[in-house]
Each structure stands twice: as structure tokens, then as C-alpha cells.
Amino acid sequence: MTPNNIEKIDKEFVWHPFTQMLDWEKENNIVIEKGDGIYLYDIHGNKYIDGVSSLWVNIHGHNNKELNDAIKDQIDKISHSTLLGLANVPSSVLAEKLIEIAPASLKKVFYSDSGSTSVEIAIKVAFQYFRQKGSKYKNKKKFIAATSAYHGDTIGSVSIGGMELFHSIYKPLLFDTLRITYPYCYRCPFNLKYPNCELYCAKEAEKIITYYADQAAAVVIEPMIQGAAGMITMPAGYMKKIEKVCHDNEVLLIIDEVATGFGRTGKMFACEHEDINPDAMCIAKGITGGYLPMAATLFSQEIYDGFLANFEDNKTFFHGHTYTGNQLAAAAAVKSIELFKKNNIINAIAPKIEHFSKLLKEFDALNNVGEVRTIGLMAGIELVADKNTKEPYPQKDTIGHKVILKAREKGVIIRPLGDIIVILPPLVIGINEIDELLSVVYDSIKAVTQQ
Ligand SMILES: *Cc1c(COP(=O)(O)O)cnc(C)c1O
């Protein structure tokens, strides 16, 4: 197969995710052949920095020998047997390791294979939990989620999602979700300024959660930062207030750490920034180091116990995806967590994060950079047509897309969220490589916005 052939058959047969295929068919597209560390290589031999960790998943770099070997070792034993009615070695070992690193409130691991399914599982469990509890809990059927939230693409996760662009067309299919207003400080929905606002947004959320407490099974929220909404960071103290009002009102707190888990924000899990103990936690993206699809939803003992009964009482959680607990993925995830320990990754990234956020501050100098938001090795640069009025670019300008095409010419792969340029490198990136990555992004923004 020649490189040109691959591009041709891709265009002929593959429908790409989150992609306007009319544009795709017209463009020259990159076909990736291999990876090494933070680099991706295309079929023509061009080398690129993987500036978004292959969609926010890669941690230890590509083609990492220890991860490769862990998967190969497992292949030589068995690749898959079902977790329905059978246990297996790596998924048991992994569950113990996950509970060891997770917030102390979480005791049980339910596996699945994507972030979306991990959220579906959390909401189905929360719903069933209160159905089974009965009496004064019997009306707790609804979910409270944040405006502009993103929790995945399946119908349940879209129902609690709040992104108009992705979700509005499906409205007739979705269940009703109650909303709290997410604190987007750059464009504060209450027209206030932090810290003078004294977290008015949290007070609003407290009111809503308290008011709906007898109808709400759970609050579902992305802790510390909304990812797909545009890398929108929460003001300090907000998350802790949400936790408290949930606990005080018997509303479960479901934390969606799909994007933020596994070191991405500088802690193993983002909820550690405010010492949050959720009732359930969804994890996926980084769980296998970015090697194989896997997800898990972690639950408290109390929730788990609510499903224990004689079989004929019908309290079983009748849910399970075919590849649940797959051995290859679990073996990769076990190795990834071992690498966190062995390479002391959480400590090792601290100076990188400092360097990363220091360099990103310089982006403020650019005329069309409205705001730079960052936590850990996760950043969003919001581009605006007018810095003073914060006026966005017209959608048809596709300014974010233009910037990433420019970066590509200079050897960096990134993917925007509308006009927000996302930078999310593998955690193994070195200081010099951060310099290289950010200087390409800086020059690309400058070239596209100042012409
Ligand atoms: C990516 C993401 C999901 C969905 O995960 P998939 O594996 O794409 O289904 C859910 N929640 C958050 C916060 C995410 O970033």
C-alpha cells in the first residue's frame, strides 16, 4: 500500500468522529503510522509533537517499552474472557490499585470501555440506588448538571451534557436535566468579578441543589475544569461548596474525571485539589496510559450495598458491556499505574507545570488572545475577535481550525474546541519540548490572527 492509497481509501470508506466530512474530503489529511515518546510520525515520515496526547489520553508517551511489554505478556496468556460470571487476573489487580489511588470514599470498581459508558453507568446506578431505597427517596429521579457540561456522546451522557452545538439537535430524545450555571469567570454569567463576587455562582448552585434535593438523585460535574466546553477552570472553593451541599442534602455527587484523571491536572485526580470525596467517580481517557480503550466507574460502599439482596428481589445491576474488564486493557492500566509510582510522575510533573503555565502567560501579549486558562498540563487559549469587548470570531472564520493547520506545518498536532486552542501534551514531555510546542502554538496564533 502506498501512502497515497491509504489517504484514498480513508476518504472512500471512513466516517470520522466530530468531523465535517465535506471538509475532510477536500483537505490533505495526515495518516499516522507510528509514534515514539511525545512524537507522532505520518506515512510520509513527517514528525509531529502530539500536542493533545492523542485526544487527552497519552501519559507515558507512545511506543513505551514497558507498556508494550505488559500488553505483549498478557497477549501470550489470554486477550479476553468475560467478566460476566468470571473473574480475571489483571482486572482484579487493577481494581485494587484504582481503589488505592482514588479518593477514600470510593471502594468498588465497575468496568466499561469509554468515558461515555462510565457516565451512563454512574447515572443508572444512582437512579436505581434511590428506586431501591424507596420511601422518602422515591422521587429522586433527576440529575443536576452544569451548563456547557460534556459527559460523552451516548444518549444518557448527552442528556446530562449541556453543549448546545453538540447536543441541541437530540433534545427530543433526551431526558430532562436540572441545571446549575457553570462558573465561566471570563464571561461571568452573573456579570461579577472573582474574588469580589464571593462565589455567587456557588450560592446559586447551592440554592438549586437544595431546592431540588427531594427530586435529584445526583449532581454530575467535571471537577476543577470543564474540558470539551473550552477548558474552563473553576474558581477555587467552588467544588468544595458543591460537595458540601450535596452531602448535606442526600444528593449523590458524581465526579466526571474522564479528562482530568491520572495526573493531568497535577494531582492523580482533580478532585484532590479541593479534597473532594465523591459518591461515584468516572474515569477513562488516561486509564491505560492511552494505549487501549477502558473505563471504570468507582462507587462508595454505601451505593454498592444498596444493590445487595436476594436475586429474586431484583436489585441486581443489570448492565455490562461485552468487553468489560478486558485483560489486555487492564494489563496496560496496571502497568500505567506502576509507571506513575516507579517514575514518580506526580512529583516529576510539578516543575513542568510551572514552566508550562509561566510560558503560557506570555500568550496574553497577543492581540487576539482573550484568556489563557490552565491547570496542570492542560490549557485552553480562548481567541477573540476583539480583546476589549471579548467579542468572539464569527463561526464561519473557523479561526481555531486555521491555527491548528498552521501549527501542523510547523510540526505540531493540536485540535481546537471551536476558537479555543487546546494544549494537552503527554505527561512525559520534557522542558525543552514544552518550549518547542508552545513556541509553535504562539507563532501559529500570531500568524493566523495578525494577517
Ligand atoms: C472525553 C470525555 C467523556 C467521554 O469519553 P469517551 O471515551 O469519548 O466516551 C466524558 N466526560 C469527559 C469529561 C470527557 O472529557
GROMACS .gro file of C-alpha atoms and ligand atoms in nm, residues 56 114-117 119 150-153 222 256 258-259 284-285, ligand 1:
model
   31
   56TRP     CA    1  -0.618   1.367   2.605
  114SER     CA    2  -1.535   0.452   2.726
  115GLY     CA    3  -1.588   0.773   2.917
  116SER     CA    4  -1.947   0.785   2.795
  117THR     CA    5  -2.026   0.440   2.928
  119VAL     CA    6  -2.104   0.813   3.294
  150TYR     CA    7  -1.965   1.748   2.847
  151HIS     CA    8  -2.002   1.391   2.970
  152GLY     CA    9  -1.987   1.188   2.648
  153ASP     CA   10  -2.186   1.109   2.337
  222GLU     CA   11  -1.641   1.780   3.581
  256ASP     CA   12  -1.653   1.302   3.593
  258VAL     CA   13  -1.261   1.121   3.245
  259ALA     CA   14  -1.046   1.409   3.118
  284ALA     CA   15  -1.145   0.664   3.129
  285LYS     CA   16  -0.915   0.853   2.889
  452LIG     C1   17  -1.398   1.257   2.677
  452LIG     C2   18  -1.491   1.276   2.790
  452LIG     C3   19  -1.601   1.191   2.808
  452LIG     C4   20  -1.638   1.084   2.708
  452LIG     O1   21  -1.540   0.986   2.696
  452LIG     P1   22  -1.541   0.888   2.568
  452LIG     O2   23  -1.434   0.790   2.596
  452LIG     O3   24  -1.511   0.976   2.449
  452LIG     O4   25  -1.677   0.830   2.559
  452LIG     C5   26  -1.679   1.209   2.920
  452LIG     N1   27  -1.651   1.305   3.010
  452LIG     C6   28  -1.548   1.390   2.994
  452LIG     C7   29  -1.521   1.493   3.098
  452LIG     C8   30  -1.464   1.380   2.883
  452LIG     O5   31  -1.363   1.465   2.866
   0.00000   0.00000   0.00000
